[in-house]
PDB file of C-alpha atoms in Angstrom:
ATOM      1  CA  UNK A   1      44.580  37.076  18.574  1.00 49.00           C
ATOM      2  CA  UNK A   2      45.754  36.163  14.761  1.00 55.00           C
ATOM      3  CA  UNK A   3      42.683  33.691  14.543  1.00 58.00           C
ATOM      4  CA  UNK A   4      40.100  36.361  16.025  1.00 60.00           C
ATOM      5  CA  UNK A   5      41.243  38.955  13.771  1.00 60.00           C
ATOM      6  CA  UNK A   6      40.966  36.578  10.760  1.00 56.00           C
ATOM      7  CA  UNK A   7      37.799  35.060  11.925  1.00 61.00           C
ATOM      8  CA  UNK A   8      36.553  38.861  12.161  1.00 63.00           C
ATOM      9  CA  UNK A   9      37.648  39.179   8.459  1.00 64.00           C
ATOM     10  CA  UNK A  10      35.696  36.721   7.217  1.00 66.00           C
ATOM     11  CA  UNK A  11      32.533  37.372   8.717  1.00 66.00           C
ATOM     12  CA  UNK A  12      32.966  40.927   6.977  1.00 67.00           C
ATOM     13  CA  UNK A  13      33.220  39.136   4.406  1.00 68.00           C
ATOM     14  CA  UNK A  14      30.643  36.787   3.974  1.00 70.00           C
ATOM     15  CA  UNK A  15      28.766  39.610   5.274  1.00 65.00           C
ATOM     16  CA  UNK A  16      29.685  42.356   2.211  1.00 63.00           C
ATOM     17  CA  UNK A  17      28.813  38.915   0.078  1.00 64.00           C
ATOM     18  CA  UNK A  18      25.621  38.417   0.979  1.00 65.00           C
ATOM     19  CA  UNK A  19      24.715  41.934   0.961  1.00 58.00           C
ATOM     20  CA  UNK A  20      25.765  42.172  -2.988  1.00 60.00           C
ATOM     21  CA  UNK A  21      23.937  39.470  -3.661  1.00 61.00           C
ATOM     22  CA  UNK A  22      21.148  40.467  -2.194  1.00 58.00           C
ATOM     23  CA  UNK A  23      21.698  43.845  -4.298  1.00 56.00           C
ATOM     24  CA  UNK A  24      21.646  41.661  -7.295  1.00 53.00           C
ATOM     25  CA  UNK A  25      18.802  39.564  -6.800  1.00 55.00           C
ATOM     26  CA  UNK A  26      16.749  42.200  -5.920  1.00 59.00           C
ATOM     27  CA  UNK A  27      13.749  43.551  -8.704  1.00 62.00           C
ATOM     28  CA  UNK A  28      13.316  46.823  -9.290  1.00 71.00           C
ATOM     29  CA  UNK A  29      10.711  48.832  -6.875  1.00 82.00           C
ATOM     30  CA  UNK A  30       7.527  49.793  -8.789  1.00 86.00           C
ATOM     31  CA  UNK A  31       6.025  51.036  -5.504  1.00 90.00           C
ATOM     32  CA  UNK A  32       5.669  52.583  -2.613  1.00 88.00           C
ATOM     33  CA  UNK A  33       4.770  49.787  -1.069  1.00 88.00           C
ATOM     34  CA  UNK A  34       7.644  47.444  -2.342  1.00 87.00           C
ATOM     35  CA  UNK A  35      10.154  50.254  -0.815  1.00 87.00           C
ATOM     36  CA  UNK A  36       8.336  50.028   2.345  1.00 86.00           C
ATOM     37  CA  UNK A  37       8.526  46.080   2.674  1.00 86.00           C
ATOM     38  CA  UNK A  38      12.463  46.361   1.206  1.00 83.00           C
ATOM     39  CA  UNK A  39      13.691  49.129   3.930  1.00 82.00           C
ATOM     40  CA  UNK A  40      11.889  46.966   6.846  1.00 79.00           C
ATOM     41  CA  UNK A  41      13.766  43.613   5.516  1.00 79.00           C
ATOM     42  CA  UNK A  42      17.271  45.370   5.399  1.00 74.00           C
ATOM     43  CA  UNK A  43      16.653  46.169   8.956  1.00 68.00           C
ATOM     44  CA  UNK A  44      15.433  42.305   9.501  1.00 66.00           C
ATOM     45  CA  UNK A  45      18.605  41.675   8.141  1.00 63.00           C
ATOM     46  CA  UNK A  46      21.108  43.454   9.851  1.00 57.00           C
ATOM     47  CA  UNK A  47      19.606  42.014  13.178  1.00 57.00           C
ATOM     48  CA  UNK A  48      20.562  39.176  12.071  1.00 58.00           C
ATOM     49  CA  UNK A  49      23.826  40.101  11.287  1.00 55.00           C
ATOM     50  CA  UNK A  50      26.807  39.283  13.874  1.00 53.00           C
ATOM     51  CA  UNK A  51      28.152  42.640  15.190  1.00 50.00           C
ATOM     52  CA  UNK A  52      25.855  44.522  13.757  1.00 50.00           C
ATOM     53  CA  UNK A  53      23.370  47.305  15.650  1.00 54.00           C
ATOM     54  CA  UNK A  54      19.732  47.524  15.567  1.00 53.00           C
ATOM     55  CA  UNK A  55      19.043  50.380  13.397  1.00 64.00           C
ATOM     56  CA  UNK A  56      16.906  51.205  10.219  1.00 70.00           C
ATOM     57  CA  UNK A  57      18.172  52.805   7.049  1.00 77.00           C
ATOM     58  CA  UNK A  58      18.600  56.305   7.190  1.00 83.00           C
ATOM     59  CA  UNK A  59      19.866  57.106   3.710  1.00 88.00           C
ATOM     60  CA  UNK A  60      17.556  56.473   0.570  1.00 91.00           C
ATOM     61  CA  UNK A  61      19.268  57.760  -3.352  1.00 92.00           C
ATOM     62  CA  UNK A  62      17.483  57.639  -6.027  1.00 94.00           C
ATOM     63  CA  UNK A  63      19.231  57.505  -9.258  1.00 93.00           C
ATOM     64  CA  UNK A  64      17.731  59.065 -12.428  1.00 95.00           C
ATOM     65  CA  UNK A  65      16.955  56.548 -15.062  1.00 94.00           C
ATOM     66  CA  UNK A  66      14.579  56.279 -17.982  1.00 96.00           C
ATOM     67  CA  UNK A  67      12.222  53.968 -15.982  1.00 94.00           C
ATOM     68  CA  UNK A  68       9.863  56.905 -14.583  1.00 96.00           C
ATOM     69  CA  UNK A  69       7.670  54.363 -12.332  1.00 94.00           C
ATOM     70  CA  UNK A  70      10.902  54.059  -9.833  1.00 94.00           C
ATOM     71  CA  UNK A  71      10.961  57.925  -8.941  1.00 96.00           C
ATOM     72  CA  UNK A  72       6.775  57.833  -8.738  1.00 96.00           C
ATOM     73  CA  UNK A  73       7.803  54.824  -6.333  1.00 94.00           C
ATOM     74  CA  UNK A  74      10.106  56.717  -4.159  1.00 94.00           C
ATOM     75  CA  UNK A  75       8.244  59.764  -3.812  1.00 96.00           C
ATOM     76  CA  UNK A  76       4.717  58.026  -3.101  1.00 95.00           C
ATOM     77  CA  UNK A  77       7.015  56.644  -0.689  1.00 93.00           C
ATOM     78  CA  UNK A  78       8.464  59.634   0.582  1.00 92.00           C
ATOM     79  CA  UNK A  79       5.008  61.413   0.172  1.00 91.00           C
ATOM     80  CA  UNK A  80       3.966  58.898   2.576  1.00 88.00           C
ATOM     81  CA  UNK A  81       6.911  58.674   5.106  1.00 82.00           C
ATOM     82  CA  UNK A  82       6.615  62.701   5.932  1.00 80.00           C
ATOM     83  CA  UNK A  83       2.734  62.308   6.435  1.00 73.00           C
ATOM     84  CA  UNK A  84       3.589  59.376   8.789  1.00 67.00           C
ATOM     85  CA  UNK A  85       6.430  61.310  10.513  1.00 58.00           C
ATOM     86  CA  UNK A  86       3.821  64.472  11.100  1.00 55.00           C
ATOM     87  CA  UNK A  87       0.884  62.820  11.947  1.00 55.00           C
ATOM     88  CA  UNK A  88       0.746  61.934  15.526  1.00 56.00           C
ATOM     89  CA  UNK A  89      -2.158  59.828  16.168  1.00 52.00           C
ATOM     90  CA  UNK A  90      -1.564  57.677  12.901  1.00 48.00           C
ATOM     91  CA  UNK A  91      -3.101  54.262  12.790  1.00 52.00           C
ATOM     92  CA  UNK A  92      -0.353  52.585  10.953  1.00 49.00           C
ATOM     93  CA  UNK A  93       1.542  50.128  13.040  1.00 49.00           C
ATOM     94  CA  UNK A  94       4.707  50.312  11.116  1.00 49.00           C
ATOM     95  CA  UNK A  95       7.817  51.292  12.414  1.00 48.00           C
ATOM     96  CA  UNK A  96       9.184  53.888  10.404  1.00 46.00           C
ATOM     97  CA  UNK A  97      12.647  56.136  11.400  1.00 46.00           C
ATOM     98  CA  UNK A  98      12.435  59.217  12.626  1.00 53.00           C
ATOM     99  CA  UNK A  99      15.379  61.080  10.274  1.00 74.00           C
ATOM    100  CA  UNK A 100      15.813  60.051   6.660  1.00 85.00           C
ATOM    101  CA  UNK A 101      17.606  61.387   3.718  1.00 90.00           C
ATOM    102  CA  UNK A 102      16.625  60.915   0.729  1.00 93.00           C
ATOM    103  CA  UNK A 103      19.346  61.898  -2.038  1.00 95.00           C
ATOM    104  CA  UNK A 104      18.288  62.670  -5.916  1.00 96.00           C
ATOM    105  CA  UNK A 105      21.652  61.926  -8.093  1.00 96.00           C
ATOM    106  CA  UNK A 106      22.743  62.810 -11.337  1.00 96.00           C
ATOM    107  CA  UNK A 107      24.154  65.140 -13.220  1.00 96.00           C
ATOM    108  CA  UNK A 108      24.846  65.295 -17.048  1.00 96.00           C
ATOM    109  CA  UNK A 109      26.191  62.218 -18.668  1.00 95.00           C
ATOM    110  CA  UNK A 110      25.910  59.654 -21.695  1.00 94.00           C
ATOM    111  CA  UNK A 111      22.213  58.235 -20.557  1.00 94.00           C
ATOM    112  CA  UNK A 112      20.828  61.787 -19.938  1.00 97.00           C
ATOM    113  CA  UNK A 113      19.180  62.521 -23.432  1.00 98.00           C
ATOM    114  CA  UNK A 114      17.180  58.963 -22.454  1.00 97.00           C
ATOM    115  CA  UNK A 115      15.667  60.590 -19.211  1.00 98.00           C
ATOM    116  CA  UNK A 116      14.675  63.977 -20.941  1.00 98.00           C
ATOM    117  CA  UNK A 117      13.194  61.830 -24.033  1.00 98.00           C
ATOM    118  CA  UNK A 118      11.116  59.373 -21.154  1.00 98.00           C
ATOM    119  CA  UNK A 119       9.659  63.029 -19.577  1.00 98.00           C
ATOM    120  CA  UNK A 120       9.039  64.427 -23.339  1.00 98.00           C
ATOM    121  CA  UNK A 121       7.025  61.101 -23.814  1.00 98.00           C
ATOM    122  CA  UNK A 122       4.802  60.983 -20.874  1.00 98.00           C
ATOM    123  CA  UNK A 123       1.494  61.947 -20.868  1.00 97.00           C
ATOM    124  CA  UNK A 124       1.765  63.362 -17.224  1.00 98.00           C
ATOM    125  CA  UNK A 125       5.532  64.891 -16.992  1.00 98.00           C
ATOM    126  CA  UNK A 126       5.425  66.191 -20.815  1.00 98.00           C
ATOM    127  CA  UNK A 127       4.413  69.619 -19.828  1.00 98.00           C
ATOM    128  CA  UNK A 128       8.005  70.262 -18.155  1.00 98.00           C
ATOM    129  CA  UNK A 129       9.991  69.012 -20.581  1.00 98.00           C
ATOM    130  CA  UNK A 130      11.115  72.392 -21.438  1.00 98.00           C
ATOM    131  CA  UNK A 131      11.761  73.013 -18.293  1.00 98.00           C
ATOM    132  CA  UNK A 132      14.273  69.767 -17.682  1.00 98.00           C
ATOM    133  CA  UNK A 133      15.698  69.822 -20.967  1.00 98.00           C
ATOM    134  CA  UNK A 134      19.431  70.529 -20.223  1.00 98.00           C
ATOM    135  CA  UNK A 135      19.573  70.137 -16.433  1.00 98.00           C
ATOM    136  CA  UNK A 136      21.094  67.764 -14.788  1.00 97.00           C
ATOM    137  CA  UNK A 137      19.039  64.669 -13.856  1.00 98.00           C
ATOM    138  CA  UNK A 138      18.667  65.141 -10.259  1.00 97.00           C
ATOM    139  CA  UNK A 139      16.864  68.581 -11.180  1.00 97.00           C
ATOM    140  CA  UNK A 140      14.253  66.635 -13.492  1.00 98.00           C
ATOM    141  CA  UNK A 141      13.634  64.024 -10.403  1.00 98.00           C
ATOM    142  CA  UNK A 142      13.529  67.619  -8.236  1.00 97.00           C
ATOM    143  CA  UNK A 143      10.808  69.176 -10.538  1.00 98.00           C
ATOM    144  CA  UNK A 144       8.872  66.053 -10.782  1.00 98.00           C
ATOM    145  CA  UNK A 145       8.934  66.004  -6.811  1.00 97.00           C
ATOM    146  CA  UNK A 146       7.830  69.740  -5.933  1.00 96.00           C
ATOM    147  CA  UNK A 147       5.451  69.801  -9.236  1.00 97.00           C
ATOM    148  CA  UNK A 148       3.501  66.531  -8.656  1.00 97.00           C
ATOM    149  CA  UNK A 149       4.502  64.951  -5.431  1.00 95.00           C
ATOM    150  CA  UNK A 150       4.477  68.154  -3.433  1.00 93.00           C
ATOM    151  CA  UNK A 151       7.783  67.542  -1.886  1.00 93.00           C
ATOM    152  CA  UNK A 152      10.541  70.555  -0.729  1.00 92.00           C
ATOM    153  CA  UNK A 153      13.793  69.786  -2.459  1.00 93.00           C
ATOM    154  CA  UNK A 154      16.771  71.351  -1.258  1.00 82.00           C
ATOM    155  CA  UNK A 155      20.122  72.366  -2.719  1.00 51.00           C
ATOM    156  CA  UNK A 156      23.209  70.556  -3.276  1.00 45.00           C
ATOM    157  CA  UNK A 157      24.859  73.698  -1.671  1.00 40.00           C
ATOM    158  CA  UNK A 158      22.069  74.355   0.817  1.00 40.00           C
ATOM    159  CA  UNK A 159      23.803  73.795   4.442  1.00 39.00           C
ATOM    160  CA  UNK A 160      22.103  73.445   7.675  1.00 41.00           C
ATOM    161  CA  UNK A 161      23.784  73.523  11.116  1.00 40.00           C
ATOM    162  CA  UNK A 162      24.672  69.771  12.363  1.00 43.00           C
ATOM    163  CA  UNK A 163      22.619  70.771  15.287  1.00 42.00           C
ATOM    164  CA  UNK A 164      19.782  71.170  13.635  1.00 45.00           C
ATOM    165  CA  UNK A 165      19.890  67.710  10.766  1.00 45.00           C
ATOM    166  CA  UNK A 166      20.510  65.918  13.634  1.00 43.00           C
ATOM    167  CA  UNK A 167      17.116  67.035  15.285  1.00 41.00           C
ATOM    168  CA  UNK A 168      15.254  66.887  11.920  1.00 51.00           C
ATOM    169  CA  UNK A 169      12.130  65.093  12.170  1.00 51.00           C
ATOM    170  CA  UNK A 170      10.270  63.127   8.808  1.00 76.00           C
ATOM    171  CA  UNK A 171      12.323  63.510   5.746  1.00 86.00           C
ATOM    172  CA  UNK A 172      15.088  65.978   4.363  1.00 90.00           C
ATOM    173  CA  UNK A 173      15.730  65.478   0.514  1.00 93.00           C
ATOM    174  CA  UNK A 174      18.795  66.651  -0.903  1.00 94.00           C
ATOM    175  CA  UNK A 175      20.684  66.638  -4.512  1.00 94.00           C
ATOM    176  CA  UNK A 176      23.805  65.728  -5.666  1.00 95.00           C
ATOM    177  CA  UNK A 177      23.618  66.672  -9.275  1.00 95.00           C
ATOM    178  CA  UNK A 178      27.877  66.956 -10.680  1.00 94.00           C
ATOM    179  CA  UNK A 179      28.504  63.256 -11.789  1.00 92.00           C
ATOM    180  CA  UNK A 180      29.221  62.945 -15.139  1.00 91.00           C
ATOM    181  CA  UNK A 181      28.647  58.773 -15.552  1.00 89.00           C
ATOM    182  CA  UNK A 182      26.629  56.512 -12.918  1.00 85.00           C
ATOM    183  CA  UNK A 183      30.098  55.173 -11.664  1.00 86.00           C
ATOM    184  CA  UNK A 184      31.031  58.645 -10.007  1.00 89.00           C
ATOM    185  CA  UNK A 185      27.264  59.145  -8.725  1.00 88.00           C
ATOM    186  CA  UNK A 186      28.397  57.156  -4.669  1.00 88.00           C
ATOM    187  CA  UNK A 187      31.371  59.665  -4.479  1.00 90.00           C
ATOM    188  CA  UNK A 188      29.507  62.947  -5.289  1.00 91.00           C
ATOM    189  CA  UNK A 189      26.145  61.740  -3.164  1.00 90.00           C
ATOM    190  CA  UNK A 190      28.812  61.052  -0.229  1.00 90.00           C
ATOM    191  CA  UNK A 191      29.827  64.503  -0.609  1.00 91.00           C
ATOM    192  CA  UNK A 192      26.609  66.735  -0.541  1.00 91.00           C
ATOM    193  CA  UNK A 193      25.403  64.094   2.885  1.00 89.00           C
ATOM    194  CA  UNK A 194      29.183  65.162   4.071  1.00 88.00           C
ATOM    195  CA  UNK A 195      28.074  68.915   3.330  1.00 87.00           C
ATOM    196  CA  UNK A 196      25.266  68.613   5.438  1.00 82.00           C
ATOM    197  CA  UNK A 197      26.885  67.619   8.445  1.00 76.00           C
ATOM    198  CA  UNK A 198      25.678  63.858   7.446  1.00 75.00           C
ATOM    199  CA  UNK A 199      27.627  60.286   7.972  1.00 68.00           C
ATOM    200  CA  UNK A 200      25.022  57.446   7.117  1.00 60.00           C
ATOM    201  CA  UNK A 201      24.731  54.723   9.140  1.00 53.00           C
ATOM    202  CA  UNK A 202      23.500  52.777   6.271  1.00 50.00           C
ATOM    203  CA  UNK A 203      22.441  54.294   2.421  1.00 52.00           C
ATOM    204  CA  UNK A 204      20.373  52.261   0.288  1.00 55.00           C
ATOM    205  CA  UNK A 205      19.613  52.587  -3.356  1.00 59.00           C
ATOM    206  CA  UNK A 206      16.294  51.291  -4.886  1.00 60.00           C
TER     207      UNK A 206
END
């Protein structure tokens, strides 16, 4: 029993291991495309995992940064994944999941004056500066979502019934918008999923 329960140990392990160093190794996502092909080979992956179930990712947050080209990444993705999700008779032969989150995160910190100076110097997002300046981060990637993207954000607050997340079809896109530094942004995105009634199976953060 001793040398099962170790033996169970270290595959967890190895397994947390190779999943950080995947983390590391991986380049940043300049589009929707390159999202796409990443979320499909984390599912390749965890096939091949011991112990672990067949099942796609069903948590996407996307940080604020300076580097613009991520969020247009993520949203042409998620653009993409709700007209995939609604369209019945789509030709694409992709797998996609059914329910997905995907989480905007951050609040007001050291790095924020860098995301309101990259909007100010864009050619495209410059006309809302004024309306970003002083909110937290997640509510720049929110305006940049609804304005140009034609996404629905909703609320960090905004609370649905369990019954009815859990029978969500395409793509529900939340905010979690207190942390102060990136190093509290995991706890506070764990909290607004726990507010609406969710508990990830997997979360990944391009």
């Amino acid at each position: 029993m001793h040398s099962q329960t170790f033996n169970k140990k270290t595959d967890e392990l190895s397994s947390s291991a190779n999943l950080v160093s995947r983390f590391l190794a991986l380049e940043q996502i300049y589009s929707a495309d390159q999202l796409d092909t990443y979320l499909h080979s984390l599912t390749k992956n965890r096939n091949n995992t011991p112990d672990s179930e067949s099942q796609p990712t069903d948590v996407v947050v996307l940080c604020a940064s300076a580097i613009l080209a991520i969020a247009e990444a993520v949203f042409e993705w998620a653009a993409r994944h709700i007209q995939i999700t609604t369209t019945p008779d789509s030709n694409n032969n992709r797998e996609h999941p059914r329910r997905m989150v995907l989480v905007l995160c951050g609040g007001i910190g050291p790095s924020t004056r860098f995301v309101y100076d990259a909007v100010k110097a864009n050619a495209r997002y410059s006309c809302i500066f004024d309306t970003v300046e002083g909110k937290p981060e997640a509510h720049v990637l929110k305006v940049i979502a609804e304005r140009f993207y034609g996404l629905e954000v909703g609320g960090p607050r905004l609370t649905p019934s369990r019954n009815k997340m859990e029978n969500e079809d395409g793509l529900t896109i939340l905010m979690a918008d207190r942390s102060v530094n990136c190093g509290a942004s995991p706890s506070e995105t764990q909290k607004v999923l726990e507010s609406h009634a969710r508990s990830p199976w997997s979360k990944t953060q391009p």
